[in-house]
Short mmCIF file of C-alpha atoms and ligand atoms in Angstrom, two decimals:
data_model
loop_
_atom_site.label_atom_id
_atom_site.label_comp_id
_atom_site.label_asym_id
_atom_site.label_seq_id
_atom_site.Cartn_x
_atom_site.Cartn_y
_atom_site.Cartn_z
CA MET A 1 123.38 117.04 75.35
CA ILE A 2 124.40 114.03 77.34
CA ASP A 3 122.24 111.02 76.64
CA ARG A 4 121.42 109.84 80.10
CA ARG A 5 119.34 106.90 78.88
CA ALA A 6 122.24 105.37 77.05
CA PHE A 7 124.23 105.55 80.23
CA VAL A 8 121.71 104.42 82.80
CA ALA A 9 120.30 101.86 80.42
CA THR A 10 118.92 99.54 83.04
CA SER A 11 117.54 102.09 85.48
CA ILE A 12 113.87 102.89 85.81
CA ALA A 13 113.75 106.57 86.60
CA GLY A 14 110.93 108.40 88.29
CA VAL A 15 108.94 105.42 89.56
CA ALA A 16 106.66 106.37 92.44
CA LEU A 17 107.47 104.84 95.77
CA PRO A 18 104.78 102.79 97.51
CA ALA A 19 103.77 103.72 101.03
CA THR A 20 105.70 100.79 102.48
CA ALA A 21 108.94 102.54 101.59
CA LYS A 22 108.64 105.02 104.39
CA LEU A 23 111.21 103.83 106.85
CA SER A 24 109.63 103.54 110.24
CA ALA A 25 110.79 105.98 112.86
CA THR A 26 109.66 103.60 115.59
CA SER A 27 112.20 100.88 114.80
CA ARG A 28 113.86 99.44 117.81
CA PRO A 29 117.06 97.43 117.89
CA ALA A 30 116.55 93.66 117.80
CA SER A 31 120.20 92.85 118.29
CA GLY A 32 122.70 94.26 120.74
CA GLY A 33 125.54 96.66 120.12
CA ALA A 34 125.75 100.24 119.05
CA SER A 35 125.84 101.02 115.36
CA GLY A 36 126.73 104.17 113.52
CA ALA A 37 124.35 106.06 111.30
CA TYR A 38 126.30 105.05 108.20
CA ASP A 39 126.52 101.34 108.99
CA PRO A 40 124.47 99.08 106.73
CA ARG A 41 121.48 97.54 108.49
CA LEU A 42 118.49 95.25 108.28
CA THR A 43 114.99 96.28 109.22
CA ILE A 44 112.42 93.54 109.77
CA GLU A 45 108.81 94.58 109.26
CA ARG A 46 106.51 92.85 111.72
CA THR A 47 103.31 93.69 109.83
CA LEU A 48 104.69 92.35 106.54
CA LEU A 49 105.85 89.15 108.20
CA ARG A 50 102.36 88.75 109.68
CA ARG A 51 100.78 89.43 106.31
CA ASN A 52 102.86 86.67 104.72
CA VAL A 53 101.84 84.23 107.46
CA THR A 54 98.19 84.95 106.67
CA GLU A 55 98.82 84.51 102.96
CA VAL A 56 100.67 81.23 103.53
CA ALA A 57 97.82 79.93 105.71
CA ARG A 58 95.43 80.77 102.87
CA LEU A 59 97.63 78.88 100.37
CA ALA A 60 97.72 75.97 102.81
CA GLY A 61 93.93 75.83 102.97
CA GLY A 62 93.96 76.80 106.62
CA ARG A 63 96.33 74.03 107.70
CA PRO A 64 98.63 74.90 110.59
CA ILE A 65 102.10 76.19 109.76
CA LEU A 66 105.35 74.80 111.10
CA ALA A 67 107.46 77.88 110.38
CA VAL A 68 111.05 77.09 109.40
CA VAL A 69 113.41 79.61 110.99
CA LYS A 70 116.67 77.73 110.51
CA ASN A 71 119.92 79.52 109.66
CA ASN A 72 119.11 82.57 111.77
CA ALA A 73 115.61 82.86 110.34
CA TYR A 74 117.02 82.72 106.80
CA GLY A 75 119.42 85.53 107.65
CA LEU A 76 116.80 87.92 109.01
CA GLY A 77 117.57 87.21 112.66
CA LEU A 78 116.07 84.67 115.02
CA ASP A 79 115.52 87.17 117.83
CA ALA A 80 113.46 89.49 115.64
CA VAL A 81 111.53 86.87 113.67
CA GLY A 82 110.96 84.11 116.25
CA PRO A 83 108.63 86.00 118.63
CA VAL A 84 106.61 87.50 115.75
CA LEU A 85 105.91 84.07 114.25
CA ASP A 86 105.29 82.59 117.69
CA ALA A 87 102.50 85.11 118.25
CA ALA A 88 100.73 84.35 114.96
CA PRO A 89 97.69 82.10 115.51
CA GLU A 90 98.23 80.39 112.12
CA VAL A 91 101.63 79.13 113.30
CA TRP A 92 101.62 75.76 115.09
CA GLY A 93 105.33 75.84 115.87
CA LEU A 94 108.82 76.70 114.67
CA ALA A 95 111.49 74.46 113.13
CA VAL A 96 115.29 74.77 113.21
CA VAL A 97 118.33 72.66 112.37
CA THR A 98 120.72 73.33 115.26
CA THR A 99 120.54 72.85 119.02
CA GLU A 100 121.81 76.38 119.51
CA GLU A 101 118.94 77.84 117.49
CA ALA A 102 116.31 75.77 119.28
CA LEU A 103 117.51 77.00 122.67
CA ALA A 104 117.95 80.57 121.39
CA LEU A 105 114.28 80.59 120.39
CA ARG A 106 113.25 79.56 123.91
CA ALA A 107 115.57 82.25 125.30
CA ALA A 108 113.86 84.77 123.01
CA GLY A 109 110.54 83.85 124.62
CA VAL A 110 109.09 81.48 122.03
CA ARG A 111 106.42 79.36 123.73
CA LYS A 112 105.05 77.25 120.89
CA PRO A 113 106.42 73.85 119.86
CA ILE A 114 109.93 73.91 118.43
CA LEU A 115 111.11 71.05 116.21
CA LEU A 116 114.80 70.34 115.78
CA MET A 117 115.23 68.69 112.36
CA ALA A 118 118.70 67.28 113.04
CA LEU A 119 120.70 64.58 114.78
CA THR A 120 121.49 65.32 118.43
CA ASP A 121 123.87 63.80 120.95
CA ASP A 122 122.45 62.56 124.23
CA ALA A 123 123.61 65.56 126.29
CA ALA A 124 122.06 68.05 123.87
CA ALA A 125 118.91 65.93 123.62
CA PHE A 126 118.50 66.17 127.40
CA GLU A 127 118.85 69.99 127.34
CA LEU A 128 116.44 70.21 124.43
CA ALA A 129 113.85 67.94 126.01
CA LEU A 130 114.05 70.00 129.21
CA ALA A 131 113.21 73.04 127.08
CA ASP A 132 110.37 71.02 125.52
CA VAL A 133 111.97 71.05 122.07
CA ARG A 134 110.63 68.27 119.85
CA LEU A 135 113.33 65.98 118.53
CA ALA A 136 113.49 64.45 115.07
CA ALA A 137 113.78 60.68 115.37
CA PHE A 138 115.55 58.89 112.53
CA ALA A 139 118.76 57.24 113.70
CA ASP A 140 118.70 53.45 113.78
CA ASP A 141 119.09 53.48 117.56
CA ALA A 142 116.78 56.47 118.15
CA PRO A 143 113.92 54.42 119.68
CA GLU A 144 116.07 52.96 122.46
CA ARG A 145 118.00 56.19 123.09
CA LEU A 146 114.79 58.19 123.34
CA ALA A 147 113.41 55.72 125.87
CA VAL A 148 116.55 56.18 127.99
CA LEU A 149 116.18 59.94 127.67
CA ALA A 150 112.54 59.82 128.77
CA ALA A 151 113.50 57.73 131.81
CA ARG A 152 116.22 60.20 132.75
CA LEU A 153 113.84 63.08 132.28
CA GLY A 154 111.02 61.45 134.17
CA ARG A 155 108.47 62.38 131.54
CA ALA A 156 107.54 61.72 127.95
CA VAL A 157 109.74 62.98 125.10
CA ARG A 158 107.83 64.32 122.12
CA VAL A 159 109.26 63.40 118.74
CA HIS A 160 108.59 63.71 115.03
CA ALA A 161 109.63 60.66 113.01
CA TYR A 162 111.69 61.71 110.00
CA PHE A 163 111.43 59.52 106.89
CA ASP A 164 113.64 59.45 103.82
CA THR A 165 111.23 58.81 100.96
CA GLY A 166 113.80 59.59 98.28
CA MET A 167 115.69 62.73 99.27
CA GLY A 168 118.67 60.64 100.37
CA ARG A 169 119.66 63.19 103.01
CA LEU A 170 118.17 62.55 106.46
CA GLY A 171 115.44 60.29 107.78
CA VAL A 172 114.80 56.58 108.11
CA PRO A 173 115.04 55.07 104.62
CA PHE A 174 111.44 54.22 103.67
CA ARG A 175 112.26 50.60 102.80
CA ARG A 176 113.43 49.92 106.34
CA ALA A 177 110.90 52.16 108.11
CA ALA A 178 108.14 49.73 109.08
CA ASP A 179 110.01 47.80 111.77
CA TRP A 180 111.78 50.92 113.00
CA MET A 181 108.40 52.63 113.44
CA ALA A 182 107.07 49.73 115.42
CA ARG A 183 110.14 49.85 117.67
CA LEU A 184 109.73 53.60 118.19
CA ALA A 185 106.04 53.28 119.02
CA ALA A 186 106.76 50.50 121.50
CA GLN A 187 109.10 52.60 123.66
CA ARG A 188 107.94 53.84 127.02
CA GLY A 189 107.95 57.60 127.33
CA VAL A 190 108.23 58.30 123.59
CA ALA A 191 105.29 60.31 122.26
CA ILE A 192 105.10 60.46 118.46
CA GLU A 193 103.64 63.88 117.77
CA GLY A 194 104.30 63.98 114.05
CA ALA A 195 106.03 62.44 111.05
CA PHE A 196 107.71 64.23 108.19
CA MET A 197 109.70 64.01 104.97
CA ALA A 198 111.25 66.41 102.48
CA PHE A 199 110.54 66.56 98.75
CA VAL A 200 113.37 66.71 96.21
CA GLU A 201 111.22 69.26 94.31
CA ASP A 202 111.18 67.36 91.05
CA ASP A 203 107.89 66.94 89.18
CA ALA A 204 108.44 63.25 88.51
CA VAL A 205 109.94 62.23 91.85
CA ASP A 206 107.78 64.13 94.34
CA PRO A 207 104.55 62.17 93.65
CA VAL A 208 106.46 58.91 94.16
CA GLN A 209 107.81 60.25 97.45
CA CYS A 210 104.34 61.26 98.53
CA ASP A 211 102.98 57.80 97.76
CA ARG A 212 105.75 56.24 99.83
CA PHE A 213 104.99 58.53 102.75
CA ARG A 214 101.27 57.80 102.59
CA ALA A 215 102.00 54.07 102.43
CA LEU A 216 104.14 54.35 105.56
CA ALA A 217 101.36 56.17 107.39
CA GLU A 218 98.83 53.57 106.19
CA GLY A 219 101.09 50.75 107.35
CA ALA A 220 101.46 52.40 110.73
CA ARG A 221 97.72 52.82 111.08
CA ALA A 222 97.18 49.15 110.16
CA ARG A 223 99.49 48.21 113.03
CA GLY A 224 97.71 50.53 115.44
CA ILE A 225 100.52 53.11 115.44
CA SER A 226 99.67 56.79 115.30
CA LEU A 227 102.24 59.00 113.58
CA GLY A 228 100.50 62.21 114.62
CA ARG A 229 100.57 65.14 112.21
CA LEU A 230 102.06 64.38 108.80
CA HIS A 231 104.03 67.20 107.18
CA ALA A 232 106.05 67.41 103.99
CA ALA A 233 105.40 70.57 101.96
CA SER A 234 107.88 73.44 102.09
CA SER A 235 107.49 76.70 100.15
CA HIS A 236 107.77 74.91 96.81
CA GLY A 237 105.10 72.42 97.87
CA LEU A 238 102.64 75.18 98.74
CA PHE A 239 102.60 76.16 95.07
CA PHE A 240 103.40 72.96 93.24
CA ARG A 241 102.36 70.01 95.45
CA THR A 242 98.93 71.03 96.66
CA PRO A 243 97.68 67.41 96.86
CA ALA A 244 100.47 66.77 99.40
CA LEU A 245 99.81 69.49 101.97
CA LEU A 246 98.76 66.75 104.45
CA ASP A 247 98.12 67.82 108.07
CA MET A 248 100.57 70.69 108.36
CA VAL A 249 102.84 72.71 106.04
CA ARG A 250 106.50 73.44 106.73
CA PRO A 251 107.63 76.51 104.76
CA GLY A 252 110.46 78.92 105.34
CA LEU A 253 111.19 81.16 102.34
CA VAL A 254 107.62 82.32 101.66
CA LEU A 255 107.13 83.55 105.23
CA TYR A 256 109.86 86.10 104.63
CA GLY A 257 108.12 87.23 101.46
CA ALA A 258 110.17 85.67 98.67
CA TYR A 259 108.94 83.16 96.10
CA PRO A 260 110.37 79.77 95.21
CA ALA A 261 111.56 79.57 91.58
CA GLY A 262 108.67 79.79 89.14
CA ALA A 263 106.03 80.62 91.77
CA ARG A 264 105.95 84.40 91.50
CA GLU A 265 104.90 84.20 87.85
CA ARG A 266 101.86 82.10 88.77
CA GLY A 267 100.21 85.09 90.42
CA VAL A 268 98.34 82.96 92.95
CA ALA A 269 99.89 84.50 96.06
CA ALA A 270 100.71 88.01 97.23
CA LEU A 271 103.84 87.82 99.34
CA THR A 272 105.78 90.90 100.43
CA PRO A 273 109.46 90.95 101.31
CA ALA A 274 109.43 91.49 105.08
CA TRP A 275 112.83 93.12 105.40
CA ARG A 276 115.03 95.87 104.00
CA LEU A 277 118.75 95.83 103.51
CA THR A 278 119.74 99.49 103.65
CA ALA A 279 122.85 101.65 103.69
CA ARG A 280 123.45 105.38 103.62
CA VAL A 281 125.31 107.13 100.82
CA VAL A 282 128.80 107.97 102.08
CA ARG A 283 130.24 109.68 99.04
CA VAL A 284 128.99 111.36 95.88
CA THR A 285 131.43 112.37 93.20
CA ARG A 286 131.72 112.91 89.48
CA LEU A 287 133.73 110.75 87.13
CA GLU A 288 135.30 112.36 84.08
CA PRO A 289 135.35 110.49 80.78
CA GLY A 290 137.89 107.70 81.05
CA ASP A 291 137.65 107.41 84.84
CA GLY A 292 136.68 103.98 86.09
CA VAL A 293 135.51 102.41 89.34
CA SER A 294 136.30 99.46 91.58
CA TYR A 295 138.42 96.34 91.26
CA GLY A 296 139.14 95.28 87.73
CA TYR A 297 137.97 98.61 86.30
CA ARG A 298 135.10 96.92 84.53
CA PHE A 299 133.20 100.20 84.43
CA VAL A 300 134.79 103.18 82.69
CA ALA A 301 132.79 106.39 82.19
CA GLU A 302 132.26 107.53 78.64
CA ARG A 303 130.90 110.91 79.72
CA PRO A 304 130.82 112.93 82.92
CA THR A 305 128.99 110.68 85.38
CA TRP A 306 127.90 111.13 88.97
CA ILE A 307 128.36 108.13 91.21
CA ALA A 308 127.43 107.30 94.80
CA THR A 309 129.23 104.92 97.15
CA LEU A 310 127.28 102.75 99.61
CA PRO A 311 129.09 101.13 102.56
CA VAL A 312 127.60 97.66 102.01
CA GLY A 313 129.02 94.77 100.01
CA HIS A 314 129.26 91.06 99.57
CA ALA A 315 130.55 90.50 103.11
CA ASP A 316 127.17 91.83 104.29
CA GLY A 317 125.35 89.46 102.00
CA TYR A 318 124.67 91.64 98.96
CA PRO A 319 125.55 89.41 95.99
CA ARG A 320 129.00 89.91 94.50
CA SER A 321 127.38 89.43 91.11
CA ALA A 322 124.90 92.29 91.65
CA VAL A 323 126.89 94.22 89.04
CA ARG A 324 125.25 91.99 86.43
CA GLY A 325 122.17 94.23 86.39
CA CYS A 326 120.96 94.90 89.93
CA GLU A 327 119.65 98.29 90.93
CA VAL A 328 119.42 100.16 94.22
CA LEU A 329 116.60 102.44 95.37
CA ILE A 330 117.55 105.90 96.60
CA GLY A 331 114.64 108.24 97.23
CA ASP A 332 112.09 107.40 94.55
CA ARG A 333 114.50 106.28 91.86
CA VAL A 334 116.52 103.20 91.15
CA TYR A 335 120.14 103.36 90.07
CA PRO A 336 122.31 100.65 88.49
CA VAL A 337 125.15 99.01 90.35
CA ILE A 338 128.39 99.65 88.49
CA GLY A 339 131.83 98.21 89.08
CA ALA A 340 132.57 95.13 91.10
CA VAL A 341 130.74 94.83 94.44
CA SER A 342 133.54 94.66 96.97
CA ALA A 343 133.47 93.21 100.47
CA SER A 344 132.09 96.37 102.06
CA HIS A 345 131.20 98.72 99.22
CA THR A 346 128.83 99.04 96.31
CA ILE A 347 128.95 101.85 93.76
CA VAL A 348 125.93 103.06 91.79
CA SER A 349 125.68 105.43 88.88
CA LEU A 350 123.49 108.50 89.39
CA GLY A 351 123.82 109.53 85.76
CA ASP A 352 124.48 113.08 84.62
CA GLU A 353 123.14 114.78 87.74
CA ALA A 354 123.96 114.48 91.43
CA THR A 355 120.47 113.26 92.33
CA ALA A 356 121.55 111.74 95.66
CA ALA A 357 123.54 113.18 98.55
CA VAL A 358 125.71 111.91 101.36
CA GLY A 359 123.40 110.59 104.10
CA ASP A 360 120.57 109.51 101.79
CA THR A 361 119.22 106.05 102.54
CA ALA A 362 119.60 103.44 99.82
CA VAL A 363 117.54 100.23 99.83
CA LEU A 364 119.40 97.33 98.21
CA VAL A 365 116.79 94.65 98.86
CA GLY A 366 113.24 95.22 100.07
CA PRO A 367 109.54 95.55 99.29
CA ASP A 368 109.58 99.13 98.01
CA HIS A 369 110.19 98.72 94.30
CA PRO A 370 110.02 95.76 91.89
CA ALA A 371 113.71 96.23 91.01
CA ILE A 372 114.86 95.51 94.55
CA HIS A 373 112.49 92.61 95.27
CA PRO A 374 114.63 89.66 96.45
CA ASN A 375 113.49 87.53 93.53
CA THR A 376 114.50 90.29 91.08
CA VAL A 377 117.87 90.74 92.77
CA ALA A 378 118.41 86.97 92.63
CA GLU A 379 117.44 86.74 88.96
CA ARG A 380 119.61 89.66 87.90
CA ALA A 381 122.58 88.56 90.00
CA GLY A 382 122.22 84.99 88.77
CA VAL A 383 121.98 83.51 92.26
CA SER A 384 119.36 81.52 94.15
CA VAL A 385 116.82 83.64 96.00
CA TYR A 386 117.74 81.59 99.09
CA ASP A 387 121.23 83.14 98.90
CA VAL A 388 119.79 86.68 98.91
CA LEU A 389 118.36 85.92 102.36
CA MET A 390 120.64 83.34 103.91
CA HIS A 391 123.88 85.12 103.04
CA LEU A 392 122.86 88.23 104.99
CA SER A 393 125.61 88.71 107.54
CA ALA A 394 124.80 87.87 111.14
CA ARG A 395 126.79 91.01 112.02
CA LEU A 396 124.36 93.43 110.38
CA PRO A 397 122.55 95.54 112.98
CA ARG A 398 118.90 94.55 112.94
CA SER A 399 115.80 96.33 114.03
CA LEU A 400 112.18 95.30 114.21
CA ALA A 401 109.73 97.86 112.95
C1 PLP B 1 114.62 74.40 104.91
C2 PLP B 1 113.61 73.34 105.09
C3 PLP B 1 112.26 73.61 104.89
C4 PLP B 1 111.74 74.95 104.38
O1 PLP B 1 112.10 75.11 103.04
P1 PLP B 1 111.65 76.40 102.19
O2 PLP B 1 111.99 76.02 100.80
O3 PLP B 1 112.43 77.56 102.67
O4 PLP B 1 110.19 76.59 102.41
C5 PLP B 1 111.36 72.59 105.14
N1 PLP B 1 111.78 71.38 105.57
C6 PLP B 1 113.08 71.08 105.75
C7 PLP B 1 113.45 69.72 106.21
C8 PLP B 1 114.03 72.04 105.53
O5 PLP B 1 115.32 71.75 105.71
#
């Protein structure tokens, strides 16, 4: 007898598949171009995205959400994700980090406020203001430049003042912020709609940052300056900085259904990964003892072993280090990744029987089984959960189900 357990040591066989695993037949393409049946793809689940928004609003105590959709909606696709978030009543607006993404959201039909959390040149600022994109003000000369922009535009420019309370990345350094704020507030045609900062996500530093931010807002109020809505908390803050949720929360990761490090274990939120990375099996074959697979031959069969090849790899965004213990769901079973993940291929062991066939759909990351949850994939591959989303290739065909 062949001891299958010794071989597929890390697989969990025979686990029932939740209802969410049924791939929707009503998916429609969310990005252009034809794709073949065997191409790897991403499916974005509208209802799961919506469910996460509701859950995030609950965590935020009902505060409005400024949904961060930077970096192509964390890899999931701006065109698919933007309109779904735009339609959610809990969402106040959307935030991005490039001019191109801000305008792409408008082109995709997003009507709510869009905040660009980046430096812009004057020409881009004009285009953005025309599209009613809110600008982040933080450059030393931002007050005067914004006033010029408003004059050119013939109407008020809405801005969010960005403060550096200790992150050391972007924003007006808090020590020099008081006079800058007064200058900004004094400009004609500049409407301060909000003010924000980013936490470094350190238990000792964050409270200090929060105090600095509150002091700035207090100082502004004392001088008769309104900073509008204050926002600071990202996904991490929703779990770990609840006294600092302020007027609005600004998460990204959690909306897509993944947890910041250490948050999943707390059991205080029920988020669901809102996408699937799938590929179809393109080859099933049997290795004889001594046969190996993939670059470096790090896997060599000790007994006759069935393997399946999936046409998806690290160039698509599946972690190169997935071989360190990740599993893939095919049908109702998970199978271990063996051999090095190459640019466009991943090989899994089926064990001593050919339990999968060419054409079967494999889910590499998704909501359907604990082993393929993005946080599990990240932990097993030894990468940040942000990488499991943000490294998804922009070339993957996407559909919205
Ligand atoms: C990316 C980003 C966020 C969202 O962070 P998550 O950890 O994904 O919730 C919030 N604010 C700023 C300034 C960001 O750059």
